[in-house]
Amino acid sequence: MNLKPLTIGDLTIKYPIIQGGMGVGVSRCRLAGAVAKAGGMGVISTAQIGYDEPDFDKHQIATNLEAIGKHVRKAKEIGKDGGGAVGVNIMVATKDYDRYVKAACEAGVDAIISGAGLPVTLPGLTEGYEHVKLAPIVSSKKATSVILKMWDRKFHRTADFLVIEGPKAGGHLGFSKEQLDHMDEMDYDKEIIDIIECKKTFEEKYDCKIPVVVAGGIFDHADIMHALSLGADGVQIATPFVVTEECDASDAYKQAYIDATAKDIRIVISPVGMPGRAVMNPFLEAVSKGRQPITKCFNCLEKCDPKTTPYCITKALTNAVEGDLDHGLIFCGSNVDRLHEMTTVPELMNKLIYG
């Protein structure tokens, strides 16, 4: 079955597929641009996006802000005329979150997707950039209600679209470790349906459509069709895009995905304070035995104390994306074990769209 376009206000994306943001450095301009060119929404992760720039060691935040503009513009150039769009993923937990949001707006991004915390201030930070579509990442009806009520009360507006991220997603997760340990007992389809029902109040008030995009464990065309059958308007997919030639990560990082088995997948506690899903490797074995000393702070998280945090997440993610897997954190989705070979963005998009 052919997939219908995803319409978000006055923005129409050829296919209802959003490539999830992955940091540090896994989804930057090459991947996001290729997805936009193929008719989806490519998403750049702003998490330490300038990690490989010359001034990063001395001026992390300034370098990242400049890199946001650079990568958004490059992605839009790569993706032009493809019928897609370019978005950014900005974690609420990011230090100087407001500056990252404004840098993305100034760069001309099409959408901002924000999670790892509740993005309650996001509409106020984007005033004057009404063309930028805003999407909070939610994992429950309760979180959805809190955010939409706050945006309504404080900013007299609602979300342009919602990203519902389920328990099978990669990276940071909006669930407790106990919930994730009993993931198979969840009826998450019901939660998705409840969230879709919850947003109808705000659609009526603002006389608009708030598209819902389902994320977490979406692997193939059948998964997309299932999400749409629940009432979703589109899907967000991340893990399968890592093993594409266009992905911005190192070949070693991509090979780790291909080599991973189901028993290699672990739930870890990130310095962000949230559980995350990752591939077991020597780095995680070392972390399980004790705190990894931090010799330098990279100013990435608002609430992080280098004296007490179990390890430096910037260093761990940077090592991984550059190929030093023995000292790196490799975030992944629950279906990483189903990946067995390299592909390209056009080939993957074709399989997702047509089955």
Short mmCIF file of C-alpha atoms in Angstrom, two decimals, residues 2-288:
data_model
loop_
_atom_site.label_atom_id
_atom_site.label_comp_id
_atom_site.label_asym_id
_atom_site.label_seq_id
_atom_site.Cartn_x
_atom_site.Cartn_y
_atom_site.Cartn_z
CA ASN A 2 1.34 3.43 -0.91
CA LEU A 3 1.84 5.84 1.97
CA LYS A 4 0.11 9.22 2.00
CA PRO A 5 2.07 12.46 2.50
CA LEU A 6 2.45 13.85 6.01
CA THR A 7 0.92 17.32 6.29
CA ILE A 8 1.93 19.51 9.24
CA GLY A 9 0.13 22.82 8.89
CA ASP A 10 1.46 24.39 5.71
CA LEU A 11 4.37 21.91 5.51
CA THR A 12 3.81 18.79 3.42
CA ILE A 13 6.30 15.92 3.42
CA LYS A 14 6.09 13.47 0.53
CA TYR A 15 6.19 10.37 2.75
CA PRO A 16 5.10 10.09 6.42
CA ILE A 17 8.53 8.96 7.56
CA ILE A 18 10.74 10.94 9.95
CA GLN A 19 14.31 9.78 10.53
CA GLY A 20 14.98 10.00 14.25
CA GLY A 21 17.71 12.28 15.57
CA MET A 22 20.77 10.43 16.86
CA GLY A 23 23.72 11.98 18.64
CA VAL A 24 26.55 12.51 19.09
CA GLY A 25 27.22 12.92 15.38
CA VAL A 26 25.25 9.93 14.09
CA SER A 27 22.63 12.00 12.27
CA ARG A 28 24.01 15.22 10.86
CA CYS A 29 23.74 16.81 7.42
CA ARG A 30 24.65 13.80 5.26
CA LEU A 31 22.01 11.49 6.67
CA ALA A 32 19.33 14.12 7.22
CA GLY A 33 19.88 15.59 3.76
CA ALA A 34 19.66 12.17 2.11
CA VAL A 35 16.38 11.40 3.89
CA ALA A 36 14.93 14.77 2.87
CA LYS A 37 16.01 14.11 -0.73
CA ALA A 38 14.21 10.74 -0.57
CA GLY A 39 10.99 12.44 0.52
CA GLY A 40 11.06 12.02 4.30
CA MET A 41 11.98 14.37 7.13
CA GLY A 42 15.67 14.10 7.91
CA VAL A 43 16.52 15.04 11.49
CA ILE A 44 19.85 16.37 12.74
CA SER A 45 20.78 15.77 16.37
CA THR A 46 22.20 18.93 17.93
CA ALA A 47 23.83 16.99 20.78
CA GLN A 48 27.49 18.09 20.65
CA ILE A 49 27.03 18.54 16.90
CA GLY A 50 30.34 20.36 16.54
CA TYR A 51 32.41 17.64 18.22
CA ASP A 52 34.83 17.42 15.27
CA GLU A 53 35.29 21.17 14.75
CA PRO A 54 38.72 22.70 15.55
CA ASP A 55 37.50 24.93 18.41
CA PHE A 56 35.29 22.35 20.12
CA ASP A 57 37.72 21.46 22.92
CA LYS A 58 37.88 25.10 24.08
CA HIS A 59 34.48 26.51 23.14
CA GLN A 60 31.89 23.73 23.04
CA ILE A 61 28.66 25.73 23.09
CA ALA A 62 29.77 28.43 20.64
CA THR A 63 31.11 25.76 18.29
CA ASN A 64 27.89 23.75 18.52
CA LEU A 65 25.74 26.80 17.76
CA GLU A 66 27.78 27.53 14.65
CA ALA A 67 27.69 23.86 13.61
CA ILE A 68 23.88 23.79 13.86
CA GLY A 69 23.64 26.44 11.17
CA LYS A 70 26.25 24.74 9.03
CA HIS A 71 24.61 21.31 9.12
CA VAL A 72 21.03 22.55 8.68
CA ARG A 73 22.02 24.57 5.60
CA LYS A 74 23.99 21.66 4.12
CA ALA A 75 21.16 19.20 4.74
CA LYS A 76 18.64 21.51 3.10
CA GLU A 77 20.92 21.90 0.10
CA ILE A 78 21.33 18.11 -0.22
CA GLY A 79 17.61 17.51 0.18
CA LYS A 80 16.22 20.28 -2.00
CA ASP A 81 13.60 19.25 -4.56
CA GLY A 82 13.14 15.86 -2.88
CA GLY A 83 9.75 16.62 -1.38
CA GLY A 84 11.03 16.16 2.17
CA ALA A 85 12.06 18.44 5.03
CA VAL A 86 14.87 18.98 7.53
CA GLY A 87 14.33 19.03 11.29
CA VAL A 88 16.49 19.06 14.39
CA ASN A 89 16.27 17.11 17.63
CA ILE A 90 17.19 19.22 20.66
CA MET A 91 17.23 17.66 24.12
CA VAL A 92 15.59 19.72 26.87
CA ALA A 93 18.45 18.56 29.11
CA THR A 94 20.95 20.43 26.89
CA LYS A 95 22.92 23.19 28.57
CA ASP A 96 21.84 26.54 27.05
CA TYR A 97 18.82 24.85 25.46
CA ASP A 98 17.35 28.22 24.48
CA ARG A 99 20.40 29.18 22.42
CA TYR A 100 20.31 25.88 20.55
CA VAL A 101 16.64 26.41 19.70
CA LYS A 102 17.27 29.91 18.41
CA ALA A 103 20.30 28.80 16.37
CA ALA A 104 18.16 26.15 14.66
CA CYS A 105 15.43 28.69 13.89
CA GLU A 106 17.92 31.16 12.48
CA ALA A 107 19.38 28.42 10.27
CA GLY A 108 16.00 27.95 8.61
CA VAL A 109 15.11 24.53 9.96
CA ASP A 110 11.65 23.19 9.12
CA ALA A 111 10.90 21.57 12.48
CA ILE A 112 12.16 21.18 16.04
CA ILE A 113 11.55 17.88 17.83
CA SER A 114 12.34 18.06 21.54
CA GLY A 115 12.43 15.54 24.38
CA ALA A 116 14.71 14.24 27.17
CA GLY A 117 12.59 16.38 29.48
CA LEU A 118 9.39 18.35 28.97
CA PRO A 119 9.83 21.17 26.39
CA VAL A 120 7.46 23.52 28.22
CA THR A 121 9.33 26.69 27.17
CA LEU A 122 9.79 25.81 23.49
CA PRO A 123 7.02 28.00 21.97
CA GLY A 124 8.36 31.10 23.73
CA LEU A 125 11.83 30.50 22.33
CA THR A 126 10.60 30.31 18.74
CA GLU A 127 8.55 33.51 18.63
CA GLY A 128 9.13 35.24 15.31
CA TYR A 129 9.79 31.91 13.58
CA GLU A 130 6.22 30.73 13.13
CA HIS A 131 7.19 28.68 10.06
CA VAL A 132 9.20 26.32 12.30
CA LYS A 133 7.02 23.37 13.30
CA LEU A 134 7.26 22.30 16.94
CA ALA A 135 6.90 18.75 18.23
CA PRO A 136 7.28 17.60 21.82
CA ILE A 137 8.36 13.99 22.32
CA VAL A 138 5.89 12.25 24.64
CA SER A 139 5.67 8.74 26.02
CA SER A 140 2.40 8.90 27.96
CA LYS A 141 -1.02 10.50 27.92
CA LYS A 142 -0.09 12.29 31.16
CA ALA A 143 3.00 13.94 29.65
CA THR A 144 1.02 14.90 26.55
CA SER A 145 -1.68 16.54 28.65
CA VAL A 146 0.85 18.45 30.78
CA ILE A 147 2.71 19.86 27.77
CA LEU A 148 -0.34 20.76 25.69
CA LYS A 149 -2.09 22.41 28.65
CA MET A 150 1.05 24.42 29.46
CA TRP A 151 1.54 25.55 25.85
CA ASP A 152 -2.13 26.51 25.72
CA ARG A 153 -2.06 28.47 28.98
CA LYS A 154 1.30 30.22 28.63
CA PHE A 155 1.64 30.69 24.88
CA HIS A 156 -1.93 30.41 23.55
CA ARG A 157 -0.94 27.82 20.97
CA THR A 158 -0.63 24.07 20.58
CA ALA A 159 1.85 21.59 19.12
CA ASP A 160 2.26 21.40 15.35
CA PHE A 161 2.72 17.63 15.68
CA LEU A 162 3.45 15.04 18.37
CA VAL A 163 6.13 12.36 18.43
CA ILE A 164 5.03 9.44 20.60
CA GLU A 165 8.16 7.53 21.58
CA GLY A 166 7.47 4.04 22.87
CA PRO A 167 9.56 1.73 25.08
CA LYS A 168 11.33 0.02 22.15
CA ALA A 169 13.16 3.18 21.06
CA GLY A 170 16.90 3.76 21.19
CA GLY A 171 18.81 6.31 23.24
CA HIS A 172 17.13 8.07 26.15
CA LEU A 173 13.71 6.73 27.07
CA GLY A 174 10.75 8.27 28.88
CA PHE A 175 10.13 5.20 31.03
CA SER A 176 11.44 3.85 34.31
CA LYS A 177 13.88 0.95 34.28
CA GLU A 178 11.20 -1.17 35.95
CA GLN A 179 8.75 -0.40 33.12
CA LEU A 180 11.39 -1.29 30.54
CA ASP A 181 12.22 -4.54 32.33
CA HIS A 182 8.54 -5.51 31.88
CA MET A 183 8.13 -3.96 28.43
CA ASP A 184 6.49 -7.04 26.94
CA GLU A 185 3.67 -6.77 29.46
CA MET A 186 2.74 -3.26 28.30
CA ASP A 187 -0.21 -2.58 26.04
CA TYR A 188 1.46 0.39 24.42
CA ASP A 189 -0.97 0.44 21.51
CA LYS A 190 -3.61 1.55 24.01
CA GLU A 191 -1.34 4.36 25.23
CA ILE A 192 -0.93 5.57 21.64
CA ILE A 193 -4.71 5.54 21.15
CA ASP A 194 -5.18 7.43 24.44
CA ILE A 195 -2.66 10.10 23.40
CA ILE A 196 -4.42 10.51 20.06
CA GLU A 197 -7.70 11.00 21.95
CA CYS A 198 -6.06 13.46 24.37
CA LYS A 199 -4.89 15.85 21.64
CA LYS A 200 -8.37 16.15 20.09
CA THR A 201 -9.39 18.75 22.70
CA PHE A 202 -6.61 21.03 21.50
CA GLU A 203 -7.35 20.39 17.85
CA GLU A 204 -10.90 21.58 18.46
CA LYS A 205 -9.80 24.64 20.41
CA TYR A 206 -7.27 25.76 17.79
CA ASP A 207 -9.24 24.50 14.78
CA CYS A 208 -6.27 22.56 13.47
CA LYS A 209 -4.96 19.07 12.86
CA ILE A 210 -2.18 17.87 15.20
CA PRO A 211 -0.54 14.95 13.38
CA VAL A 212 0.77 12.11 15.51
CA VAL A 213 4.05 10.38 14.67
CA VAL A 214 4.78 7.05 16.37
CA ALA A 215 8.37 6.10 17.22
CA GLY A 216 10.13 3.23 18.95
CA GLY A 217 10.62 -0.19 17.41
CA ILE A 218 9.34 0.80 13.95
CA PHE A 219 11.44 -1.38 11.67
CA ASP A 220 9.63 -2.13 8.40
CA HIS A 221 6.59 -1.45 6.23
CA ALA A 222 4.39 -3.73 8.32
CA ASP A 223 5.25 -1.76 11.47
CA ILE A 224 4.39 1.48 9.67
CA MET A 225 1.01 0.13 8.59
CA HIS A 226 0.29 -1.02 12.15
CA ALA A 227 1.05 2.45 13.53
CA LEU A 228 -1.20 4.05 10.92
CA SER A 229 -3.97 1.57 11.77
CA LEU A 230 -3.95 2.91 15.35
CA GLY A 231 -4.69 6.40 14.06
CA ALA A 232 -1.14 7.73 13.67
CA ASP A 233 -0.29 10.02 10.75
CA GLY A 234 3.33 8.97 10.39
CA VAL A 235 6.29 7.22 11.99
CA GLN A 236 9.74 8.09 13.25
CA ILE A 237 12.51 5.55 12.56
CA ALA A 238 16.12 5.76 13.67
CA THR A 239 18.02 2.47 14.12
CA PRO A 240 17.70 1.16 10.51
CA PHE A 241 19.12 4.43 9.17
CA VAL A 242 22.42 3.86 10.98
CA VAL A 243 23.47 1.10 8.56
CA THR A 244 23.15 3.32 5.49
CA GLU A 245 26.11 4.62 3.52
CA GLU A 246 24.89 8.17 4.12
CA CYS A 247 24.83 7.89 7.94
CA ASP A 248 27.34 10.27 9.53
CA ALA A 249 28.78 7.67 11.94
CA SER A 250 32.02 5.75 11.38
CA ASP A 251 32.05 2.40 9.57
CA ALA A 252 33.04 0.72 12.85
CA TYR A 253 29.93 2.13 14.53
CA LYS A 254 27.72 0.82 11.71
CA GLN A 255 29.40 -2.59 11.89
CA ALA A 256 28.61 -2.77 15.62
CA TYR A 257 24.92 -2.53 14.70
CA ILE A 258 25.26 -5.27 12.10
CA ASP A 259 27.13 -7.53 14.54
CA ALA A 260 24.77 -6.97 17.49
CA THR A 261 22.57 -9.82 18.69
CA ALA A 262 19.46 -9.68 20.85
CA LYS A 263 21.47 -10.68 23.94
CA ASP A 264 23.80 -7.70 23.41
CA ILE A 265 21.02 -5.15 24.02
CA ARG A 266 21.09 -3.53 27.47
CA ILE A 267 19.13 -0.91 29.39
CA VAL A 268 21.60 1.53 30.97
CA ILE A 269 21.22 4.63 33.12
CA SER A 270 22.60 7.67 31.34
CA PRO A 271 24.19 10.69 33.07
CA VAL A 272 21.07 12.51 31.82
CA GLY A 273 19.33 10.57 34.60
CA MET A 274 17.15 8.60 32.20
CA PRO A 275 17.30 4.97 31.12
CA GLY A 276 18.65 4.31 27.66
CA ARG A 277 19.03 1.33 25.33
CA ALA A 278 22.53 0.46 24.13
CA VAL A 279 24.73 -2.31 22.75
CA MET A 280 26.79 -4.17 25.37
CA ASN A 281 30.52 -3.65 24.85
CA PRO A 282 33.75 -3.27 26.87
CA PHE A 283 32.80 0.31 27.81
CA LEU A 284 29.53 -0.75 29.44
CA GLU A 285 31.34 -3.63 31.16
CA ALA A 286 33.77 -1.10 32.65
CA VAL A 287 30.91 1.20 33.72
CA SER A 288 29.18 -1.74 35.46
#
